[in-house]
Amino acid sequence: MASTAYEWYSFAENGSYKGPEPCFFDIVQKEWAIILERNHSIIRDEFEKIVAARDKDLIPYFNRTLASNEKHWTIFPLHVWGKKWKENCEKCPVTSRLVESIPAMTSCTFSVLQPHTSIKPHNGDSNVMYRCHLTLKSKSGLPQMGMRVGLDTTEWVEGRIFAFCDAYEHEVWNHTENERWVLIIDVLREPYEHRKKEICAKVNATLWWQLKFQKRYIFRHFPAWSRKMLMELSSKFF
């Protein structure tokens, strides 16, 4: 397991990440990853019903500045940094039970990327977790459809899961005629498992500020110390 120099949160740092973690983590031996892969067809079937029903909670991704077309990157949230979307979870009972059995799980969201849609390069929320993609539907691989994290690239293979460090700059593209479906699961890395409540509060605070000003750039002019202070103070309300 790689060492961690410091906790990194995108809002507080507002810059590129150059930490010690690998771009992609090896999670193949983790029990929760094995269980998710084993149940991927059940998870896909539950989500397929959501898509077929055009569920009202299948919504554009929260940060609408990232996708080349905001309506072409949609999500169906189950958990978002410790906050449970109860109605959505009730519609996907098996998926919810599986992910809620992972003690260090902080977020879980279905994600759909439409054909001919890209997600621009960006740094994610933090370096404290494994951000995992369980592939539910993907008919194409590289170079037509893929993901870059740092200098490394990967593709989605149906039924398989991979994990990456969300703090590094990453981008996604789908230049095909097919949709890509994944279940995104955030699981705190081992050094941070015991601080789940505190870390969720920090990220929820930063997300609140980012969403409030996502189409403005006011915070880019704030020094790092002031953004960190704002994150720490705001986290007490989440």
Tab-separated table of C-alpha atoms in Angstrom:
chain	number	residue	atom	x	y	z
A	1	MET	CA	0.000	0.000	0.000
A	2	ALA	CA	1.448	3.352	-1.043
A	3	SER	CA	2.184	5.937	1.607
A	4	THR	CA	0.307	9.212	1.657
A	5	ALA	CA	2.143	12.505	2.042
A	6	TYR	CA	-0.970	14.483	2.879
A	7	GLU	CA	-4.717	14.615	2.435
A	8	TRP	CA	-5.647	16.425	-0.727
A	9	TYR	CA	-9.027	18.031	-1.431
A	10	SER	CA	-9.579	19.698	-4.777
A	11	PHE	CA	-11.407	22.723	-3.401
A	12	ALA	CA	-8.759	23.470	-0.790
A	13	GLU	CA	-5.784	22.963	-3.093
A	14	ASN	CA	-7.262	24.224	-6.382
A	15	GLY	CA	-4.345	22.891	-8.388
A	16	SER	CA	-2.745	19.807	-9.876
A	17	TYR	CA	-2.044	16.782	-7.712
A	18	LYS	CA	1.439	15.251	-7.525
A	19	GLY	CA	1.076	12.753	-4.706
A	20	PRO	CA	2.700	9.352	-4.118
A	21	GLU	CA	-0.270	7.179	-5.074
A	22	PRO	CA	-0.420	5.220	-8.340
A	23	CYS	CA	-2.895	6.419	-10.938
A	24	PHE	CA	-4.680	3.053	-10.713
A	25	PHE	CA	-4.946	0.918	-7.577
A	26	ASP	CA	-4.769	-2.867	-7.436
A	27	ILE	CA	-8.021	-3.986	-5.771
A	28	VAL	CA	-8.464	-7.432	-7.331
A	29	GLN	CA	-7.941	-9.244	-4.008
A	30	LYS	CA	-10.286	-7.065	-1.966
A	31	GLU	CA	-13.338	-9.003	-0.827
A	32	TRP	CA	-15.807	-6.205	-1.610
A	33	ALA	CA	-14.463	-5.867	-5.167
A	34	ILE	CA	-14.833	-9.607	-5.750
A	35	ILE	CA	-18.418	-9.549	-4.445
A	36	LEU	CA	-19.379	-6.607	-6.657
A	37	GLU	CA	-17.976	-8.276	-9.756
A	38	ARG	CA	-19.753	-11.514	-8.886
A	39	ASN	CA	-23.072	-9.648	-8.724
A	40	HIS	CA	-22.583	-7.277	-11.651
A	41	SER	CA	-25.422	-8.780	-13.750
A	42	ILE	CA	-27.943	-8.320	-10.917
A	43	ILE	CA	-26.747	-4.733	-10.425
A	44	ARG	CA	-27.043	-4.066	-14.162
A	45	ASP	CA	-30.554	-5.523	-14.289
A	46	GLU	CA	-31.694	-3.253	-11.452
A	47	PHE	CA	-30.314	-0.193	-13.195
A	48	GLU	CA	-31.736	-1.230	-16.564
A	49	LYS	CA	-35.222	-0.908	-15.048
A	50	ILE	CA	-34.365	2.638	-13.907
A	51	VAL	CA	-33.253	3.605	-17.404
A	52	ALA	CA	-36.251	1.953	-19.081
A	53	ALA	CA	-38.629	3.840	-16.770
A	54	ARG	CA	-36.866	7.152	-17.471
A	55	ASP	CA	-36.751	7.685	-13.732
A	56	LYS	CA	-36.989	11.315	-12.627
A	57	ASP	CA	-33.875	10.918	-10.476
A	58	LEU	CA	-31.678	9.965	-13.426
A	59	ILE	CA	-30.211	13.448	-13.542
A	60	PRO	CA	-27.275	15.360	-15.088
A	61	TYR	CA	-24.034	15.083	-13.137
A	62	PHE	CA	-23.791	17.686	-10.364
A	63	ASN	CA	-20.965	19.671	-11.964
A	64	ARG	CA	-22.487	20.596	-15.297
A	65	THR	CA	-19.347	22.277	-16.609
A	66	LEU	CA	-17.435	19.027	-17.208
A	67	ALA	CA	-19.308	17.109	-19.929
A	68	SER	CA	-19.297	18.231	-23.555
A	69	ASN	CA	-23.100	18.090	-23.268
A	70	GLU	CA	-24.417	18.253	-19.704
A	71	LYS	CA	-27.533	16.250	-20.615
A	72	HIS	CA	-25.413	13.406	-21.969
A	73	TRP	CA	-23.710	12.527	-18.663
A	74	THR	CA	-26.385	11.427	-16.226
A	75	ILE	CA	-26.274	9.795	-12.800
A	76	PHE	CA	-28.607	7.952	-10.444
A	77	PRO	CA	-27.232	8.559	-6.920
A	78	LEU	CA	-27.617	6.036	-4.103
A	79	HIS	CA	-25.138	7.487	-1.619
A	80	VAL	CA	-23.176	10.746	-1.913
A	81	TRP	CA	-20.438	11.209	0.661
A	82	GLY	CA	-22.332	9.624	3.516
A	83	LYS	CA	-25.762	10.926	2.534
A	84	LYS	CA	-28.253	8.253	1.492
A	85	TRP	CA	-30.785	8.866	-1.276
A	86	LYS	CA	-33.349	6.598	0.337
A	87	GLU	CA	-35.934	6.542	-2.466
A	88	ASN	CA	-33.295	5.653	-5.055
A	89	CYS	CA	-31.857	2.929	-2.828
A	90	GLU	CA	-35.304	1.377	-2.442
A	91	LYS	CA	-35.502	1.066	-6.231
A	92	CYS	CA	-32.201	-0.855	-6.296
A	93	PRO	CA	-32.401	-3.059	-3.193
A	94	VAL	CA	-29.734	-5.606	-4.098
A	95	THR	CA	-27.228	-2.982	-5.211
A	96	SER	CA	-27.884	-0.959	-2.073
A	97	ARG	CA	-27.449	-3.963	0.191
A	98	LEU	CA	-24.171	-4.902	-1.470
A	99	VAL	CA	-22.564	-1.471	-1.288
A	100	GLU	CA	-23.867	-0.754	2.211
A	101	SER	CA	-22.100	-3.914	3.391
A	102	ILE	CA	-18.791	-2.148	2.693
A	103	PRO	CA	-18.031	-0.231	5.951
A	104	ALA	CA	-15.705	2.279	4.276
A	105	MET	CA	-18.087	3.085	1.384
A	106	THR	CA	-18.836	6.798	1.185
A	107	SER	CA	-20.516	7.165	-2.228
A	108	CYS	CA	-22.262	5.026	-4.801
A	109	THR	CA	-23.787	6.303	-8.046
A	110	PHE	CA	-24.882	4.825	-11.354
A	111	SER	CA	-23.441	6.754	-14.293
A	112	VAL	CA	-24.443	6.881	-17.955
A	113	LEU	CA	-22.239	8.419	-20.633
A	114	GLN	CA	-24.062	8.950	-23.912
A	115	PRO	CA	-22.521	8.386	-27.362
A	116	HIS	CA	-20.172	11.074	-28.680
A	117	THR	CA	-19.704	12.646	-25.259
A	118	SER	CA	-16.503	13.537	-23.464
A	119	ILE	CA	-15.657	14.671	-19.948
A	120	LYS	CA	-12.936	17.280	-19.934
A	121	PRO	CA	-9.702	16.916	-17.939
A	122	HIS	CA	-10.261	17.697	-14.265
A	123	ASN	CA	-9.080	16.807	-10.774
A	124	GLY	CA	-11.558	14.939	-8.601
A	125	ASP	CA	-12.607	15.320	-4.995
A	126	SER	CA	-9.742	13.839	-2.992
A	127	ASN	CA	-6.940	11.286	-2.699
A	128	VAL	CA	-8.347	9.554	0.393
A	129	MET	CA	-10.422	6.908	-1.397
A	130	TYR	CA	-10.473	4.266	-4.067
A	131	ARG	CA	-12.772	5.590	-6.767
A	132	CYS	CA	-14.068	2.455	-8.439
A	133	HIS	CA	-15.902	1.788	-11.685
A	134	LEU	CA	-17.889	-1.447	-11.963
A	135	THR	CA	-18.623	-1.746	-15.677
A	136	LEU	CA	-22.238	-2.614	-16.470
A	137	LYS	CA	-22.377	-1.775	-20.184
A	138	SER	CA	-19.519	-1.030	-22.559
A	139	LYS	CA	-19.418	-2.330	-26.123
A	140	SER	CA	-16.163	-0.663	-27.166
A	141	GLY	CA	-12.642	-0.214	-25.841
A	142	LEU	CA	-9.624	1.923	-26.584
A	143	PRO	CA	-9.101	4.072	-28.498
A	144	GLN	CA	-12.774	4.835	-29.238
A	145	MET	CA	-13.866	4.735	-25.601
A	146	GLY	CA	-11.622	5.115	-22.585
A	147	MET	CA	-10.302	7.000	-19.613
A	148	ARG	CA	-6.992	8.711	-18.887
A	149	VAL	CA	-5.741	9.159	-15.332
A	150	GLY	CA	-2.465	11.045	-15.176
A	151	LEU	CA	-0.344	9.480	-17.926
A	152	ASP	CA	-2.125	6.112	-17.821
A	153	THR	CA	-5.198	4.991	-19.763
A	154	THR	CA	-7.740	2.214	-19.340
A	155	GLU	CA	-10.960	0.915	-20.827
A	156	TRP	CA	-14.178	-0.531	-19.416
A	157	VAL	CA	-14.794	-4.273	-19.605
A	158	GLU	CA	-18.276	-5.488	-18.743
A	159	GLY	CA	-18.404	-7.232	-15.391
A	160	ARG	CA	-15.014	-5.956	-14.259
A	161	ILE	CA	-14.098	-3.338	-11.661
A	162	PHE	CA	-11.102	-0.999	-11.480
A	163	ALA	CA	-10.051	1.742	-9.080
A	164	PHE	CA	-8.123	4.966	-9.601
A	165	CYS	CA	-6.857	7.934	-7.616
A	166	ASP	CA	-9.476	10.617	-8.154
A	167	ALA	CA	-7.067	13.406	-7.205
A	168	TYR	CA	-5.014	13.064	-10.395
A	169	GLU	CA	-6.160	14.867	-13.505
A	170	HIS	CA	-8.390	12.551	-15.514
A	171	GLU	CA	-10.667	12.645	-18.535
A	172	VAL	CA	-13.169	10.346	-20.252
A	173	TRP	CA	-14.331	9.970	-23.840
A	174	ASN	CA	-16.971	8.012	-25.728
A	175	HIS	CA	-16.590	8.398	-29.477
A	176	THR	CA	-18.911	5.474	-30.234
A	177	GLU	CA	-22.605	4.955	-30.986
A	178	ASN	CA	-23.141	3.122	-27.674
A	179	GLU	CA	-23.873	4.176	-24.100
A	180	ARG	CA	-21.445	3.392	-21.293
A	181	TRP	CA	-22.946	2.378	-17.933
A	182	VAL	CA	-20.899	2.092	-14.755
A	183	LEU	CA	-21.538	1.910	-11.039
A	184	ILE	CA	-19.179	4.372	-9.337
A	185	ILE	CA	-18.245	3.406	-5.771
A	186	ASP	CA	-16.006	5.392	-3.428
A	187	VAL	CA	-14.349	3.362	-0.673
A	188	LEU	CA	-12.020	5.034	1.828
A	189	ARG	CA	-8.482	3.739	1.691
A	190	GLU	CA	-7.276	1.878	4.766
A	191	PRO	CA	-5.455	4.774	6.528
A	192	TYR	CA	-8.680	6.824	6.441
A	193	GLU	CA	-11.376	4.262	7.247
A	194	HIS	CA	-11.709	5.342	10.890
A	195	ARG	CA	-12.394	8.979	9.888
A	196	LYS	CA	-15.366	8.408	7.594
A	197	LYS	CA	-17.705	10.927	9.233
A	198	GLU	CA	-15.075	13.703	9.327
A	199	ILE	CA	-13.944	13.171	5.743
A	200	CYS	CA	-17.506	13.038	4.400
A	201	ALA	CA	-18.221	16.345	6.134
A	202	LYS	CA	-15.149	17.953	4.540
A	203	VAL	CA	-16.018	16.800	1.043
A	204	ASN	CA	-19.691	17.743	1.397
A	205	ALA	CA	-18.608	21.228	2.430
A	206	THR	CA	-16.317	21.589	-0.570
A	207	LEU	CA	-18.961	20.247	-2.947
A	208	TRP	CA	-21.453	22.777	-1.616
A	209	TRP	CA	-19.104	25.649	-2.394
A	210	GLN	CA	-18.146	24.224	-5.785
A	211	LEU	CA	-21.760	23.747	-6.845
A	212	LYS	CA	-22.702	27.203	-5.649
A	213	PHE	CA	-20.022	28.813	-7.795
A	214	GLN	CA	-19.430	26.129	-10.446
A	215	LYS	CA	-19.840	28.551	-13.359
A	216	ARG	CA	-17.818	31.281	-11.723
A	217	TYR	CA	-14.144	31.394	-10.902
A	218	ILE	CA	-14.103	33.486	-7.748
A	219	PHE	CA	-12.331	30.848	-5.634
A	220	ARG	CA	-9.379	30.601	-8.014
A	221	HIS	CA	-8.286	33.964	-6.665
A	222	PHE	CA	-8.405	32.829	-3.026
A	223	PRO	CA	-5.061	31.734	-1.518
A	224	ALA	CA	-4.833	28.059	-0.514
A	225	TRP	CA	-4.854	28.803	3.210
A	226	SER	CA	-8.187	30.634	2.940
A	227	ARG	CA	-9.820	27.820	0.959
A	228	LYS	CA	-8.619	25.282	3.522
A	229	MET	CA	-9.970	27.384	6.356
A	230	LEU	CA	-13.304	27.767	4.576
A	231	MET	CA	-13.465	23.984	4.066
A	232	GLU	CA	-12.700	23.263	7.735
A	233	LEU	CA	-15.219	25.793	9.047
A	234	SER	CA	-17.969	24.784	6.620
A	235	SER	CA	-17.538	21.077	7.367
A	236	LYS	CA	-18.963	21.626	10.858
A	237	PHE	CA	-22.389	22.137	9.276
A	238	PHE	CA	-22.408	18.850	7.365
